[in-house]
Coordinates of C-alpha atoms in Angstrom, one line a residue:
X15 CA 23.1 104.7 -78.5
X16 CA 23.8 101.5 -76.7
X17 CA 20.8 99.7 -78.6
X18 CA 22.4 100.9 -82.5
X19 CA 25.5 99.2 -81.3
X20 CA 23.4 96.3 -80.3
X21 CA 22.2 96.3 -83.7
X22 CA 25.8 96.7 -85.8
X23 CA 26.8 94.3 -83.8
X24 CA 24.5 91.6 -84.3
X25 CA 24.6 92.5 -87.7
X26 CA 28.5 91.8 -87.8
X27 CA 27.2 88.2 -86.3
X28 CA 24.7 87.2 -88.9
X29 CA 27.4 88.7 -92.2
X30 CA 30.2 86.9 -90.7
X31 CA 27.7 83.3 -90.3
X32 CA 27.1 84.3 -94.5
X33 CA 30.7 84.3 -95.1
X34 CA 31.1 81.4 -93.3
X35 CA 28.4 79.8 -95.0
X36 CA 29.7 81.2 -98.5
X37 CA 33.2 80.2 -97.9
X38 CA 31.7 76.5 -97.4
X39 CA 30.3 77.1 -100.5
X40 CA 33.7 78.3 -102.3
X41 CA 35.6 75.4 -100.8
X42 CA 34.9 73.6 -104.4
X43 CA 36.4 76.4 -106.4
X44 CA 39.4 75.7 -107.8
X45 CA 41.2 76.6 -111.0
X46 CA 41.1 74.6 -114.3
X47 CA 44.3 73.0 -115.1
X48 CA 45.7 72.3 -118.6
X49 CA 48.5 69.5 -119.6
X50 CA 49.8 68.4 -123.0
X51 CA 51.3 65.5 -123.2
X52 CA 52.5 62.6 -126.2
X53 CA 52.5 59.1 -125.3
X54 CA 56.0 58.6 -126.7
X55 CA 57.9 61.6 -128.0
X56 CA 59.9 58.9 -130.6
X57 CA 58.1 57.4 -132.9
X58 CA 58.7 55.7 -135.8
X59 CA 57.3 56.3 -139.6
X60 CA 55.1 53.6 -139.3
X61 CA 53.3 54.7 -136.0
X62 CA 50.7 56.9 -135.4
X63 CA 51.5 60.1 -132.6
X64 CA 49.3 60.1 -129.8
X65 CA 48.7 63.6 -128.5
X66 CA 46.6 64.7 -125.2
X67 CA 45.1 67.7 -123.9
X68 CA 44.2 67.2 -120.4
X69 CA 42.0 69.4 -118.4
X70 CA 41.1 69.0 -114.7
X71 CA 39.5 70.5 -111.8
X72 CA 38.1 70.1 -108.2
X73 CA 34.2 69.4 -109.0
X74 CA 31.7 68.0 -110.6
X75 CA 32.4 67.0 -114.6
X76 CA 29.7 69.6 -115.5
X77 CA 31.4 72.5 -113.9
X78 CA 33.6 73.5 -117.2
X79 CA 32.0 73.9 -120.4
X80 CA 34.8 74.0 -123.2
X81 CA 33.3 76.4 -125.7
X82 CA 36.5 76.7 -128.2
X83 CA 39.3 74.3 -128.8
X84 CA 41.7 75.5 -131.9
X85 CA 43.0 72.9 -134.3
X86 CA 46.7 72.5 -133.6
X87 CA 49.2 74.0 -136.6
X88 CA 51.3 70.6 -137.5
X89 CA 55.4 70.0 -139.1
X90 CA 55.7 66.6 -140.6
X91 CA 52.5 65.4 -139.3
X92 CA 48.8 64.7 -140.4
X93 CA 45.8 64.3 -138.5
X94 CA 43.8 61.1 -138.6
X95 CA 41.2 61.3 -135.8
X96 CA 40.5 62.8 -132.2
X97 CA 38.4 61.7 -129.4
X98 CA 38.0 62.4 -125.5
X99 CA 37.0 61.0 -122.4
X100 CA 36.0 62.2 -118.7
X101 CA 37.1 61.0 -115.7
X102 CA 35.5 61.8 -112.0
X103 CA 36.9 60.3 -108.7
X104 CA 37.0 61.3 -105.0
X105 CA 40.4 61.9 -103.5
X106 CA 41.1 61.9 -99.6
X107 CA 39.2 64.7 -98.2
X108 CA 35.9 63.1 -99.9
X109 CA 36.6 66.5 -102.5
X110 CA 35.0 65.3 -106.3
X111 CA 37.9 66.2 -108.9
X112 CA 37.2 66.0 -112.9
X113 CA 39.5 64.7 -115.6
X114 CA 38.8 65.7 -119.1
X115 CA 40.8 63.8 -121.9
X116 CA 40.9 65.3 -125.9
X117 CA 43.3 62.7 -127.8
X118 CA 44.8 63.4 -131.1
X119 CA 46.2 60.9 -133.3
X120 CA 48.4 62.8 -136.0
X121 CA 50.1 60.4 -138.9
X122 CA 53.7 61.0 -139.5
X123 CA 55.1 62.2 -143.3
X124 CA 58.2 61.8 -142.9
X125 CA 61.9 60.5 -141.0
X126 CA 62.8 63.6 -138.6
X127 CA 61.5 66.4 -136.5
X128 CA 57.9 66.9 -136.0
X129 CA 55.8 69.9 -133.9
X130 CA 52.4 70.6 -132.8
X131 CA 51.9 73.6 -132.0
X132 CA 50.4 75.8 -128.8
X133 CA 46.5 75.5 -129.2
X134 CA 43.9 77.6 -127.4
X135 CA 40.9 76.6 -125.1
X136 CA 38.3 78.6 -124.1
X137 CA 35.7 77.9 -121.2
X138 CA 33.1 78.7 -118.9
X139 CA 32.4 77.8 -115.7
X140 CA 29.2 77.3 -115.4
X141 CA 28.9 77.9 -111.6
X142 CA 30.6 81.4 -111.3
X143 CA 29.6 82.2 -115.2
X144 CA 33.4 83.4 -116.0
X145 CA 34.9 82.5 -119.3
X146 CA 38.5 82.1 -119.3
X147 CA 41.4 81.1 -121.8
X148 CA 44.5 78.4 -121.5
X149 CA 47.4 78.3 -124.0
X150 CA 49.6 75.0 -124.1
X151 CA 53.3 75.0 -125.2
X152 CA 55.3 74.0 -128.3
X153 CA 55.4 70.5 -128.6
X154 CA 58.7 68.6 -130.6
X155 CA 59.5 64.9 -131.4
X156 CA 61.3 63.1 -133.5
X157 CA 59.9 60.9 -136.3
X158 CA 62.4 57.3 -136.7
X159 CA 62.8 54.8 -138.8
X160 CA 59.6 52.4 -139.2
X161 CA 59.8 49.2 -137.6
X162 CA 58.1 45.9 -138.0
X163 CA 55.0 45.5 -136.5
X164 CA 53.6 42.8 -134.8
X165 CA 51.6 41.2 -137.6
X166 CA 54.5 42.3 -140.1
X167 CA 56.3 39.1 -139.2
X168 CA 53.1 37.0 -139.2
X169 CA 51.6 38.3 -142.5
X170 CA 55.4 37.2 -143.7
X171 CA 55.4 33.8 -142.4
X172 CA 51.2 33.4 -144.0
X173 CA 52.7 34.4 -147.7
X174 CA 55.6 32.1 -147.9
X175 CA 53.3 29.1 -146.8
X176 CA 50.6 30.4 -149.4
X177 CA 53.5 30.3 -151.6
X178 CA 54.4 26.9 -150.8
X179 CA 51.4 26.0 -151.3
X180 CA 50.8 27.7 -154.4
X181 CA 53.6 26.4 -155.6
X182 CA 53.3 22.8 -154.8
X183 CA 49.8 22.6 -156.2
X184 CA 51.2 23.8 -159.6
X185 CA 53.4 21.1 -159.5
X186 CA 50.8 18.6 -158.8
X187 CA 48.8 19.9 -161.7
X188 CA 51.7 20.3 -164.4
X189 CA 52.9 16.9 -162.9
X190 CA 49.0 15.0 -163.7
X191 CA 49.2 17.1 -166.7
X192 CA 52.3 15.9 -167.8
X193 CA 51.1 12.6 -167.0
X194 CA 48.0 12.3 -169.2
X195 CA 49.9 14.0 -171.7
X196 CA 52.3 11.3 -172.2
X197 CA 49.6 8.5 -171.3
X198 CA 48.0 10.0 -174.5
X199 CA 51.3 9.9 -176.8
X200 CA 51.6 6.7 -176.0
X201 CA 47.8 5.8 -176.7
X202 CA 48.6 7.0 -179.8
X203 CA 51.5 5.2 -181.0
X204 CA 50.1 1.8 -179.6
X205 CA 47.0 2.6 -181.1
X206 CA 46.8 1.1 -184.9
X207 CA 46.5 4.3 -187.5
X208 CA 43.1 4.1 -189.6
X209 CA 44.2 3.7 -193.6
X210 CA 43.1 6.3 -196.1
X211 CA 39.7 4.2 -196.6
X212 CA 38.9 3.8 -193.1
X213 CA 39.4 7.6 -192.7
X214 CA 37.2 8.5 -196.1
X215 CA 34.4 5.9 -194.6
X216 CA 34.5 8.1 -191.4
X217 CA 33.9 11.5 -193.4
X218 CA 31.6 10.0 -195.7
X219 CA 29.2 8.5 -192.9
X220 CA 29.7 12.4 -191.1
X221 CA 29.7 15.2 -194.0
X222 CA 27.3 13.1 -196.3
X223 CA 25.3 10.2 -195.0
X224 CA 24.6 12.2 -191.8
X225 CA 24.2 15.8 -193.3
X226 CA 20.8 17.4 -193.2
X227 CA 21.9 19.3 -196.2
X228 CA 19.9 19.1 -199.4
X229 CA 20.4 16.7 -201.6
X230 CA 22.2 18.7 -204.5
X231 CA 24.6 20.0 -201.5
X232 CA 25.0 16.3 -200.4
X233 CA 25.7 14.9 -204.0
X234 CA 28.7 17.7 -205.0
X235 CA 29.9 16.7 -200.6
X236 CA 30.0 13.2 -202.1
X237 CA 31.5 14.2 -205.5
X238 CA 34.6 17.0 -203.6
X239 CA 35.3 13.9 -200.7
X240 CA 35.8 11.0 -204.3
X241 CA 38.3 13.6 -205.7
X242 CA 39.9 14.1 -202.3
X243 CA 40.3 10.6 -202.0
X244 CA 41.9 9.5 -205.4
X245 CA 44.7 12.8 -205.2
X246 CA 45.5 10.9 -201.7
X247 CA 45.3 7.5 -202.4
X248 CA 47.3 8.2 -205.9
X249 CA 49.2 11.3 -205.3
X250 CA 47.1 12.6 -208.6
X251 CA 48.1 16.4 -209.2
X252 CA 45.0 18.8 -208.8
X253 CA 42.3 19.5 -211.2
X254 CA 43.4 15.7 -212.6
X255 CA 40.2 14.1 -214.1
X256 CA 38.3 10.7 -213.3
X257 CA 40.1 9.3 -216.1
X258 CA 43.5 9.5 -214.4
X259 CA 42.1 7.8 -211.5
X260 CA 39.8 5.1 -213.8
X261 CA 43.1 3.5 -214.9
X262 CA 44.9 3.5 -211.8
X263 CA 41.9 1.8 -209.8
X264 CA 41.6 -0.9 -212.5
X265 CA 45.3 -1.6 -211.9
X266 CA 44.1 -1.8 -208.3
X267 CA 41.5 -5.0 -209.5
X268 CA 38.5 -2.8 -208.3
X269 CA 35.2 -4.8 -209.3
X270 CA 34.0 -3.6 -212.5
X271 CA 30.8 -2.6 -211.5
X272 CA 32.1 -0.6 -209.1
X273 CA 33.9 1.4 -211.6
X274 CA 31.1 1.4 -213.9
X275 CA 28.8 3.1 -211.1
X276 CA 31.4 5.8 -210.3
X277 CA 32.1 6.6 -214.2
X278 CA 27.8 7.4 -214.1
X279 CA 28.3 9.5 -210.8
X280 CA 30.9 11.5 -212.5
X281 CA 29.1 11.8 -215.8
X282 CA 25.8 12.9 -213.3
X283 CA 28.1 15.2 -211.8
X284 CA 28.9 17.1 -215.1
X285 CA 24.9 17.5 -215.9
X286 CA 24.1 18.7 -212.8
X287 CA 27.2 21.3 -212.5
X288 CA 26.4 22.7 -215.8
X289 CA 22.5 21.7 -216.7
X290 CA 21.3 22.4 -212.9
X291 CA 19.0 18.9 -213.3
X292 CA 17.8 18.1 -209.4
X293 CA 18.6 14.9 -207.5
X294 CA 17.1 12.0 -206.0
X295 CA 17.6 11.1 -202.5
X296 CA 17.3 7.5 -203.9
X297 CA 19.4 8.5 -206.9
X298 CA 21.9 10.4 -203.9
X299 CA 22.1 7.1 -201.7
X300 CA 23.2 4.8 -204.9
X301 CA 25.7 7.0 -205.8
X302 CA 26.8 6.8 -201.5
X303 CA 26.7 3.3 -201.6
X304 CA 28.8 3.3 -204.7
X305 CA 31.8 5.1 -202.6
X306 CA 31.2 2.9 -199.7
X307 CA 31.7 0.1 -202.0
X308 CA 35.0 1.6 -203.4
X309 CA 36.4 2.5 -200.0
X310 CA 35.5 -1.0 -198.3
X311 CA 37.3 -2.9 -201.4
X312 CA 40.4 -0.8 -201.6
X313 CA 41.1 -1.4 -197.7
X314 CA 40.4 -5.0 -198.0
X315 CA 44.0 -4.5 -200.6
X316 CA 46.0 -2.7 -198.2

C-alpha cells in the first residue's frame, strides 16, 4: 500500500514538472488585438483618407495567419489602393510582440459626412490551430472644403511666368514682324516702279522665251501677251483689232519696220488660228525679237 502511494505520488511530481514545463511554453500565448484607426478624421475634398487596421500580438510575425479580410461598405468615399506592413520588436521582459498594418486609402466624393464601415477578419493561429473572428466599429469623418496643396501655389507661380514669357516672345515676334513689314513698304515706295514695257519684257523673257512649250503654244503666248500689251498701253477696249493699235503706235514714231514685222505676225497669227499651218522655232524667235524690239523702243518714249 505504502509503495502505490509511492508511486501516485511521484507521479504527481513528474505531471506537475509537465505543467510547469507547458506553462513555460504558454507564456507566449496571448490574444490577437484589433485597432482601427484614420490618420485624420477631417479631411478635405482634395485629400485622400488614410484608413488602418492594426493587428498585434505577443510572438513571432508567423504566429497569425489572416485567412479572410472583408472589403469595408463605404458613404461618400472610393477606394484607390491598400497595402500593409509587419512590424516585430522586443519589449522589456525580452517577450517578441508582432505588428501587422493593412492601410486603405479611400478618395472622397464629396463635401460632408463619410463612413466605413465594421469589417470582419478571420484568422488562425498557427501554433494552437484555432481560428477566430474580430469585428471593428463604425468609423465617421467629415469630408471639408479642399485646400491648396503644396505644389498648387508653385504650379501657379510656373504658369504666369510661362505666360510672361509666352507673351513677351509674341511681342518680339509681332514687333520684328512689324518691322520687316514696314522696312518692305518702304522698299517699295523708294524703289523706282518698272513701266508697262519693262514689265511686258519680264513676261515675255518668262512665259515665252523661257517656256519649254511647243512652238505653236509659244507663238499664240507671244500673240495673247502683244494684245495684252496694246489694251494697257492704249486703254484699247477688248476684242479691238491690230489695226486700232497700228495707228496709235505710229502716232507713237515706232520704226517702221517694226510695225511692218508685227502687221506679218498678226497676219501669221490668223493662218495658223484658222489654217492650222506649223511653226518655225526660227520663224517663232523673229516674231520674239519683233516684240522685244517694240517693248525696248516704246520705253525709251516714256
Amino acid at each position: 500500500m505504502k509503495t502505490l502511494a509511492n508511486i501516485l505520488f511521484l507521479i504527481l511530481i513528474f505531471s506537475g514538472f509537465a505543467f510547469a514545463l507547458n506553462g513555460g511554453a504558454d507564456s507566449l500565448q496571448s490574444e490577437i488585438r484589433l485597432r482601427t484607426y484614420l490618420e485624420n478624421d477631417r479631411v478635405p475634398l482634395n485629400q485622400e483618407v488614410v484608413f488602418n487596421i492594426e493587428l498585434s500580438w505577443i510572438g513571432e510575425v508567423s504566429r497569425y495567419r489572416i485567412l479572410e479580410l472583408s472589403e469595408p461598405a463605404l458613404t461618400n468615399l472610393k477606394l484607390r489602393g491598400s497595402g500593409s506592413a509587419n512590424r516585430f520588436y522586443q519589449d522589456k521582459d525580452k517577450r517578441p510582440h508582432a505588428v501587422k498594418t493593412i492601410t486603405f486609402y479611400f478618395t472622397p466624393l464629396e463635401m460632408g459626412m463619410a463612413y466605413i464601415d465594421g469589417i470582419t477578419i478571420k484568422y488562425l493561429d498557427l501554433q494552437t490551430g484555432q481560428s477566430g473572428r474580430l469585428i471593428s466599429q463604425r468609423i465617421g469623418l467629415q469630408i471639408t472644403e479642399p485646400v491648396a496643396r503644396p505644389g498648387d501655389k508653385m504650379n501657379a507661380v510656373k504658369l504666369m511666368v510661362f505666360a510672361l514669357i509666352a507673351a513677351f516672345i509674341a511681342f518680339a515676334l509681332f514687333s520684328v514682324k512689324r518691322y520687316f513689314d514696314q522696312k518692305k513698304q518702304q522698299e517699295l515706295l523708294t524703289e523706282p516702279q518698272k513701266t508697262i514695257e519693262e514689265e511686258f519684257l519680264e513676261r515675255l523673257k518668262n512665259n515665252v522665251t523661257l517656256s519649254r512649250n511647243l512652238p505653236e503654244k509659244r507663238f499664240n503666248d507671244l500673240v495673247e501677251l502683244l494684245t495684252q500689251y496694246f489694251r494697257k498701253r492704249f486703254e484699247l477696249p477688248p476684242g479691238s483689232e491690230f489695226f486700232e493699235a497700228r495707228l496709235l503706235l505710229e502716232k507713237s514714231n515706232v520704226k517702221q519696220e517694226v510695225l511692218s514685222r508685227l502687221e506679218q505676225l498678226f497676219e501669221r497669227a490668223e493662218l495658223i488660228k484658222f489654217a492650222g499651218e506649223p511653226v518655225s522655232e526660227s520663224e517663232l524667235h523673229f516674231f520674239i525679237d519683233t516684240a522685244e524690239l517694240l517693248f525696248t523702243d516704246m520705253n525709251k518714249k516714256e
